Short mmCIF file of C-alpha atoms and ligand atoms in Angstrom, two decimals:
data_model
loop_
_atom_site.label_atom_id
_atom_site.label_comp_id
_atom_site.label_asym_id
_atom_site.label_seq_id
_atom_site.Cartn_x
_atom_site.Cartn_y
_atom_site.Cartn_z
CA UNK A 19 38.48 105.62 -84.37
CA UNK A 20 35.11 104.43 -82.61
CA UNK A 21 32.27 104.00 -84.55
CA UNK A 22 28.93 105.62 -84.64
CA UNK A 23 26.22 103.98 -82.85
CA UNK A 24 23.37 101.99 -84.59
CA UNK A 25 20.58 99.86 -83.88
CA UNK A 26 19.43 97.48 -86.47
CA UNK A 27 16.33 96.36 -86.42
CA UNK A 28 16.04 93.01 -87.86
CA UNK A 29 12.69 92.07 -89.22
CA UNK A 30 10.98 88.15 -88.41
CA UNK A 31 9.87 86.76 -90.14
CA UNK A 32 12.44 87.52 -93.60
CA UNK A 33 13.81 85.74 -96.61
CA UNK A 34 12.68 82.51 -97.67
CA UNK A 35 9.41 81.33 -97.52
CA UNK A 36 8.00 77.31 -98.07
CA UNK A 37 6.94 77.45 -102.13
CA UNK A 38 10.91 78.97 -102.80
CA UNK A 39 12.69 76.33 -100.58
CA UNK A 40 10.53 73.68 -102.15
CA UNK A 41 11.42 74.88 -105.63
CA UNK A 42 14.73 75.10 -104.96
CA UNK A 43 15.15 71.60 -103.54
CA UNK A 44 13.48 70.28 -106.88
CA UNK A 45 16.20 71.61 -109.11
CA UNK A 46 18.83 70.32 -106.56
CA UNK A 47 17.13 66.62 -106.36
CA UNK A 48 16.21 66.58 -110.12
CA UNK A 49 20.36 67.28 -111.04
CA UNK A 50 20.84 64.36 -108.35
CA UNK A 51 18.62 61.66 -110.20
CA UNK A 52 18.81 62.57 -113.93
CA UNK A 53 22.16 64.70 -113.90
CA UNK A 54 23.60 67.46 -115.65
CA UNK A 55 21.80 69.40 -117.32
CA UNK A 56 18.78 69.90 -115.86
CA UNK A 57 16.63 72.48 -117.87
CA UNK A 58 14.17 75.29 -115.39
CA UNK A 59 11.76 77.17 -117.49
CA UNK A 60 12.09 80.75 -116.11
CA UNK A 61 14.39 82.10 -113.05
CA UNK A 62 12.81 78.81 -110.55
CA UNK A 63 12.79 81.94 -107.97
CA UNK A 64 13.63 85.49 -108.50
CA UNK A 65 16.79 86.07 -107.12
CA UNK A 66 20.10 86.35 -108.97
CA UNK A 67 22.38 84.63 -105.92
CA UNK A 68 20.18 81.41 -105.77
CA UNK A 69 19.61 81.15 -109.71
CA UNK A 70 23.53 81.22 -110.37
CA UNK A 71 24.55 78.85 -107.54
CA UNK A 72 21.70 76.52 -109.26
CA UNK A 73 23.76 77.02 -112.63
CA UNK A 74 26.96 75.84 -110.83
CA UNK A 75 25.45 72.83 -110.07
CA UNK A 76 24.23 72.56 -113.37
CA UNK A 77 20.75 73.94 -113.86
CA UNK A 78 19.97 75.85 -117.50
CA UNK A 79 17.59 78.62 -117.28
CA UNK A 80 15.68 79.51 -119.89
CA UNK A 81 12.72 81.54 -121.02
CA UNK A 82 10.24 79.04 -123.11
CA UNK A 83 9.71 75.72 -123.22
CA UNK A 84 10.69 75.45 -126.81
CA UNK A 85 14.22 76.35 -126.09
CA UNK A 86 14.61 72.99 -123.92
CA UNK A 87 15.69 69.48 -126.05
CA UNK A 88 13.27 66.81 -125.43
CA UNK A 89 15.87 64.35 -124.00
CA UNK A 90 16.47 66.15 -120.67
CA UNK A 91 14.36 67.17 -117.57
CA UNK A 92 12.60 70.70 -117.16
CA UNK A 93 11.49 72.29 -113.98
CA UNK A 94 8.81 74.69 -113.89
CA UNK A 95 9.06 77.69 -111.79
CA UNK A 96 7.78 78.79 -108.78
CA UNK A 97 5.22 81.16 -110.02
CA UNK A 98 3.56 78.76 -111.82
CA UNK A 99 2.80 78.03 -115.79
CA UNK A 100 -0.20 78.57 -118.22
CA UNK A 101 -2.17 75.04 -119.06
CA UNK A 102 0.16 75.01 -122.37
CA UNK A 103 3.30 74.65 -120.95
CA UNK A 104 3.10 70.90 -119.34
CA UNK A 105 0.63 70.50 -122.06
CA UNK A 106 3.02 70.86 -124.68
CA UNK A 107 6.02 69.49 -122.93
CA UNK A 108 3.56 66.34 -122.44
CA UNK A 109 2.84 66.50 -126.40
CA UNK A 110 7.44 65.90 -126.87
CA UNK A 111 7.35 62.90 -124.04
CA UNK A 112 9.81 65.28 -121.79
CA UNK A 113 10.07 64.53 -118.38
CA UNK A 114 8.83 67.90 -116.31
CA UNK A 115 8.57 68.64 -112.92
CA UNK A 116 6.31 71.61 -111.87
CA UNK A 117 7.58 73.31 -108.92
CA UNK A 118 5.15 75.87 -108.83
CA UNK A 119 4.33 76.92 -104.94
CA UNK A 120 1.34 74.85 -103.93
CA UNK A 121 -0.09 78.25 -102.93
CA UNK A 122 -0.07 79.75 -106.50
CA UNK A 123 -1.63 76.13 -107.41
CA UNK A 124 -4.61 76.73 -105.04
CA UNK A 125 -5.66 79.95 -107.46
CA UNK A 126 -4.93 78.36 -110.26
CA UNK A 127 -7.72 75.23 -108.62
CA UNK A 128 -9.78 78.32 -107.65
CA UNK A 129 -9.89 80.24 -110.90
CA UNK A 130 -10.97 77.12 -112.39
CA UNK A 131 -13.94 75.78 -110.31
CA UNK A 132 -15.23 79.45 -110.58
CA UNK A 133 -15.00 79.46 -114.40
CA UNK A 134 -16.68 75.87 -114.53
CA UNK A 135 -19.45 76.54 -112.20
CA UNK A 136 -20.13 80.02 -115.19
CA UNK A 137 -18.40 82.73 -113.26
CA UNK A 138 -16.23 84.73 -115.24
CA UNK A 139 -12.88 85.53 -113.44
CA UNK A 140 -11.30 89.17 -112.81
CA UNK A 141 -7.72 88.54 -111.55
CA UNK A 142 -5.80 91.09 -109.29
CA UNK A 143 -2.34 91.41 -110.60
CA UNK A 144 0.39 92.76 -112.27
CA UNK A 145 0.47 92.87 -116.02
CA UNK A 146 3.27 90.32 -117.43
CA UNK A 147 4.93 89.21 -113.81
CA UNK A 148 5.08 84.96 -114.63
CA UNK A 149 3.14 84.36 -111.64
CA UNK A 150 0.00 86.32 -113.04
CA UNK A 151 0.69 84.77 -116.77
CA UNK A 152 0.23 81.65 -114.85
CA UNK A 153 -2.69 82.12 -113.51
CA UNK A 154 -4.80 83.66 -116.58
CA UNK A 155 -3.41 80.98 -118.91
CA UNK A 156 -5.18 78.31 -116.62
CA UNK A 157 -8.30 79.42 -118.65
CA UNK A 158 -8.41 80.08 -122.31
CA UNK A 159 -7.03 83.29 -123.67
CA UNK A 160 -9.61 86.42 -122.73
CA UNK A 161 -11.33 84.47 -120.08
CA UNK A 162 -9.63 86.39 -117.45
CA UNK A 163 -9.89 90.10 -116.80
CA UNK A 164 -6.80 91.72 -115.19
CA UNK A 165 -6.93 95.07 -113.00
CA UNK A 166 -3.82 95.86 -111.34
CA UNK A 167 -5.37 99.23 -109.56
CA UNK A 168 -8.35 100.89 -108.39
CA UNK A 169 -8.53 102.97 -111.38
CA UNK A 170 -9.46 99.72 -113.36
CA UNK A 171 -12.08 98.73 -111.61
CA UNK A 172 -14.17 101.17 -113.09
CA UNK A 173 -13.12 99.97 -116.60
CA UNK A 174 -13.49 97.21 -116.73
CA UNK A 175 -16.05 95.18 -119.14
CA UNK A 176 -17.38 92.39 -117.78
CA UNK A 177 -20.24 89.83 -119.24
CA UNK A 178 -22.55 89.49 -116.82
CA UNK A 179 -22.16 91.52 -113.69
CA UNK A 180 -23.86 88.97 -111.32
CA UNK A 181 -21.38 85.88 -112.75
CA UNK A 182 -18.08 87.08 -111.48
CA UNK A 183 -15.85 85.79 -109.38
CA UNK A 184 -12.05 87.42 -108.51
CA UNK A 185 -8.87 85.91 -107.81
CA UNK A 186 -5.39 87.34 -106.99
CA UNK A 187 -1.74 87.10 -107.13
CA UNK A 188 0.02 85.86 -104.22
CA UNK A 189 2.59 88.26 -103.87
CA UNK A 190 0.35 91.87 -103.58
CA UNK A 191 0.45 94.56 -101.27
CA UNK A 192 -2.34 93.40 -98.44
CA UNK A 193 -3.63 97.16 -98.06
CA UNK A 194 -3.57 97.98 -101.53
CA UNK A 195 -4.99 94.72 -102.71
CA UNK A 196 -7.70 95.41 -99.94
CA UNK A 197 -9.03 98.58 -101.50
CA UNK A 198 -8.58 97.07 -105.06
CA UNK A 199 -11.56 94.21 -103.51
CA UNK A 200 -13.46 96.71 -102.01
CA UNK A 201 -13.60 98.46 -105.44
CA UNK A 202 -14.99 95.13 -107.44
CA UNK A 203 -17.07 94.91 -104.46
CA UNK A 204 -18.90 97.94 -104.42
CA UNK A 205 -19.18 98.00 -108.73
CA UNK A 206 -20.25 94.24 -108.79
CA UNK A 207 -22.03 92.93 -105.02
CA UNK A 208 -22.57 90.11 -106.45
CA UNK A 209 -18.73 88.92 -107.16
CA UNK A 210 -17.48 85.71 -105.58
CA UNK A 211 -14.02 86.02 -103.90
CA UNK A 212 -11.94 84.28 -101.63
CA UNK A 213 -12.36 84.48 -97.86
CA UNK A 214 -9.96 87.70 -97.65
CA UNK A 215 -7.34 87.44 -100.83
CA UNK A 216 -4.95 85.14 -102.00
CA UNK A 217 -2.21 86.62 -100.77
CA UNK A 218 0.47 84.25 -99.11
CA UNK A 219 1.22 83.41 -95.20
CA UNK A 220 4.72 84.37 -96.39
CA UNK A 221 3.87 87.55 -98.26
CA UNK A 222 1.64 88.81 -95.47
CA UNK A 223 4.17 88.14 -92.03
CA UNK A 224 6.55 89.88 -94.15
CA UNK A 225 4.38 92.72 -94.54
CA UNK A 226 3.57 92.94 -91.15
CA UNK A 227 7.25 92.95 -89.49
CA UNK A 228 7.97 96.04 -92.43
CA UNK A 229 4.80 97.75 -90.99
CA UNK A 230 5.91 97.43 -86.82
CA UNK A 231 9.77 97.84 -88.04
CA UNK A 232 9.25 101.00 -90.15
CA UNK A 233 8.32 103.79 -87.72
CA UNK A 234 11.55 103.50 -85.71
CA UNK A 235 13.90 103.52 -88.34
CA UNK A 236 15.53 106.23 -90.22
CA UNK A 237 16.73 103.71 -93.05
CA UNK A 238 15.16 100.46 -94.11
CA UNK A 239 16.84 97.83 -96.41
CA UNK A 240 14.99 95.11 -98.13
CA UNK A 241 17.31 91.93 -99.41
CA UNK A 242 15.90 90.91 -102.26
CA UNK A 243 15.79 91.07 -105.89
CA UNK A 244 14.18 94.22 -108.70
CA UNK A 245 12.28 91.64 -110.34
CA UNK A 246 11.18 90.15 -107.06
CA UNK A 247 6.97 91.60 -106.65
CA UNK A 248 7.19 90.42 -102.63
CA UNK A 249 10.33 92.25 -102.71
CA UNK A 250 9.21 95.54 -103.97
CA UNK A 251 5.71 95.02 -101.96
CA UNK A 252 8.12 95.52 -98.64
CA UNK A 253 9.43 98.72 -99.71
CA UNK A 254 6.27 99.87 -100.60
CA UNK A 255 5.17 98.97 -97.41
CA UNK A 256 8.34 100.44 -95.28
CA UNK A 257 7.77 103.66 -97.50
CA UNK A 258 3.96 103.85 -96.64
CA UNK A 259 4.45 103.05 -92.70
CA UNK A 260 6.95 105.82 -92.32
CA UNK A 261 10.29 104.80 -93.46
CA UNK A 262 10.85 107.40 -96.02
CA UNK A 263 13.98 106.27 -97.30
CA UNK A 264 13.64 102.31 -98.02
CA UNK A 265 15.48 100.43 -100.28
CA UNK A 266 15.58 97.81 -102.38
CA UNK A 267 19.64 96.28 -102.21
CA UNK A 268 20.41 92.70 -104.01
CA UNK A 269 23.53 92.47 -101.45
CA UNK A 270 26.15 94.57 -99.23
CA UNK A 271 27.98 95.61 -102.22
CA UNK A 272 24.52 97.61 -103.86
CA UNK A 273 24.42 99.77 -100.09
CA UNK A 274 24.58 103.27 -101.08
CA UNK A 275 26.34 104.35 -97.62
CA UNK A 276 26.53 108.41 -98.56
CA UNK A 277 22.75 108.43 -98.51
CA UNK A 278 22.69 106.76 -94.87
CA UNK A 279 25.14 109.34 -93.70
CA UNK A 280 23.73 110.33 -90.08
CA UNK A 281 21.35 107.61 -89.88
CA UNK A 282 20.86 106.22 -85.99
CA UNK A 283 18.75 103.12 -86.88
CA UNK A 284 18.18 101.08 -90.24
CA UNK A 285 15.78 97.82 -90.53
CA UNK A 286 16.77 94.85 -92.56
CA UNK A 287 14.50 92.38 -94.47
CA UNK A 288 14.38 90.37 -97.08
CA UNK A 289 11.79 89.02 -99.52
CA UNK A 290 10.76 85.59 -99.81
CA UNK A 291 13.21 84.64 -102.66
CA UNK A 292 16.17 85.96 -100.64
CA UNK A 293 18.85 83.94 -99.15
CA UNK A 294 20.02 84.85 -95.39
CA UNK A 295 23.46 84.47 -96.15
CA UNK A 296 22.64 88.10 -98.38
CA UNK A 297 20.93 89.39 -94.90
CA UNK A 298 24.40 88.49 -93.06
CA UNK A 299 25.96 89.60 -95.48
CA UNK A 300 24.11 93.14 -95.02
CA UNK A 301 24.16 92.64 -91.50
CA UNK A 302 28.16 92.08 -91.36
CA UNK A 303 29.07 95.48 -93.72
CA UNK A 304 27.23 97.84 -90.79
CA UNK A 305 28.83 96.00 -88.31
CA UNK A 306 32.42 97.12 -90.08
CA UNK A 307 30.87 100.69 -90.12
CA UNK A 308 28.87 100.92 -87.10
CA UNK A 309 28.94 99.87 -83.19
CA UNK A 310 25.75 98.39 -83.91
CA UNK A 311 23.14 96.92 -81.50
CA UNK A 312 20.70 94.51 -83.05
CA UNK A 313 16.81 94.22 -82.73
CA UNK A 314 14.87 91.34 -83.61
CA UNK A 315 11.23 93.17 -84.22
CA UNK A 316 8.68 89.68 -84.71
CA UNK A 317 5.16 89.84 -85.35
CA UNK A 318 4.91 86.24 -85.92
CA UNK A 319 6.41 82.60 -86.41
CA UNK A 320 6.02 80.18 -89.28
CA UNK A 321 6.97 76.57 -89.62
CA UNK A 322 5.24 75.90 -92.64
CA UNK A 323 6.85 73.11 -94.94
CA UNK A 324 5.63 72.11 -98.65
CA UNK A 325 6.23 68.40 -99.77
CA UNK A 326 8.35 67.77 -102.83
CA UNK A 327 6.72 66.00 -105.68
CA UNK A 328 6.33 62.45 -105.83
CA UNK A 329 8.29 61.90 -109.15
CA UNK A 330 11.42 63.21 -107.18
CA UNK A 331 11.28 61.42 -103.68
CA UNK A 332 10.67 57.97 -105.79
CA UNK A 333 13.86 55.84 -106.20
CA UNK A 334 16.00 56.89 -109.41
S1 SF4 B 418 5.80 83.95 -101.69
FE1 SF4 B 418 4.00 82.77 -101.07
S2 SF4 B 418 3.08 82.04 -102.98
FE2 SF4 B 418 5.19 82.73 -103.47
S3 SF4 B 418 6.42 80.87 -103.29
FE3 SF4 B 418 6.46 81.86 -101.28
S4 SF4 B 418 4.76 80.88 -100.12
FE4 SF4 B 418 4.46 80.43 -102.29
#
């Protein structure tokens, strides 16, 4: 039987991004020097496939610090901690490693100078996600305002309106996050930002291959994880730049192939946090359905690399 024709258009650049291979190399070197077990405070990246191979190898995840025993090694997520974790897990001698993304560290740096040099801080996030957690616990508790839409912006109480100063959460939606700003800018002039957002490299080129990809395809598919907030942010985006019917899958076997039934194109992606060996994956189970014809669509090329800490690369 031949099989219907299909072009895939395969989005560059996808997948993982510098802060998640960092943090994923610290677990792996931190079970090399100290052994098995290594404790990681939270999922060290947000997807299910790289957080259960880590577990093979002998990684515990766990939610809070105080669920860790003081004799072994914990790794801090990607995301990034509030001031009390590593303060407390300083206060029981453990030995930690923070793998937060040195991206996510830069707000956390900024947040701070603002709030020492009097500006109180808005932050522009989601409510709960660790990453924005993170952030706001770098200052104490009620310091930092959060809006998460345009709708707060007019609710928000602030101090004084001409000490402000905004930071935001690395993982937004550029356009949305854009009129968010605009918002605090036209209720408060005199806020202090930074130069655009915070918003990552990796976050941003991902964005930007959904937004040329989307138009041409009748079905879009983003690798990645429900949990993920990059992840989401792409099929947000595919939805908004005319893929109507985009998808969040966490592998092949999630594909819901009676609702691409007719389909002559479909785009592939996959959030920062997501493996390619899930994209092939994806990529191999329309080949099996499909004559398919693939199309690299890239709107740009990154070769960034983040260091590990030095407490790892020293000799055991
Ligand atoms: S998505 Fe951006 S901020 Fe998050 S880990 Fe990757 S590079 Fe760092």
């Amino acid at each position: 039987m031949t099989k219907p024709a299909l072009t895939l258009y395969l989005a560059a650049p996808r997948g993982f991004c510098a802060g998640v291979d960092r943090a994923i190399k610290i677990v792996e070197m931190a079970i090399a020097k100290w052994g098995a077990p290594v404790y990681v405070r939270h999922e060290i990246v947000h997807n299910k496939y790289v957080v259960d191979a880590l577990r093979d190898k002998g990684a515990v995840f766990v939610e809070e610090l105080a669920e860790c025993p003081d004799d072994r090694p914990v790794i801090f997520s990607a995301h990034g901690v509030p001031k009390s974790v590593p303060r407390a897990a300083a206060a029981r001698n453990m030995v930690f490693v923070d793998a937060t993304c040195p991206l996510v560290s830069k707000v956390h740096i900024e947040a701070q100078r603002h709030s020492e040099n009097g500006l109180q801080m808005i932050m522009i996030g989601h409510a709960g996600h660790p990453e924005t957690v993170g952030t706001m616990g770098q200052l104490p508790e009620g310091e930092v305002l959060l809006v998460e839409t345009v709708d707060d912006v007019a609710n928000v109480q602030v101090r004084d309106a001409h000490k402000l100063a905004f930071v935001t959460q690395t993982t937004l939606s550029v356009d949305d996050t854009a009129d968010i700003v605009a918002a605090l800018q036209a209720r408060f002039p005199a806020i202090v930002g930074p130069h655009k957002e915070d918003i990552c490299y990796a976050t941003t080129n991902r964005q930007e291959a959904v937004k040329a990809m989307a138009p041409q395809c009748d079905a879009m598919l983003v690798v990645g994880a429900p949990n993920s907030s990059n992840s989401q942010r792409l099929v947000e985006v595919g939805r908004k730049a005319g893929c109507d019917y985009a998808q969040l899958v966490m592998r092949a076997a999630n594909i819901d192939w009676r609702a691409l039934d007719g389909i002559r194109s479909v785009g592939v992606t996959a959030g920062a946090s997501a493996p390619e060996l899930l994209v092939n994956e994806v990529i191999d189970a329309f080949k099996e359905r499909y004559d398919v014809r693939v199309e690299h669509v890239e709107t740009a090329t990154e070769n960034v690399e983040f260091k590990v800490p030095r407490v790892l690369r020293e000799p055991a």
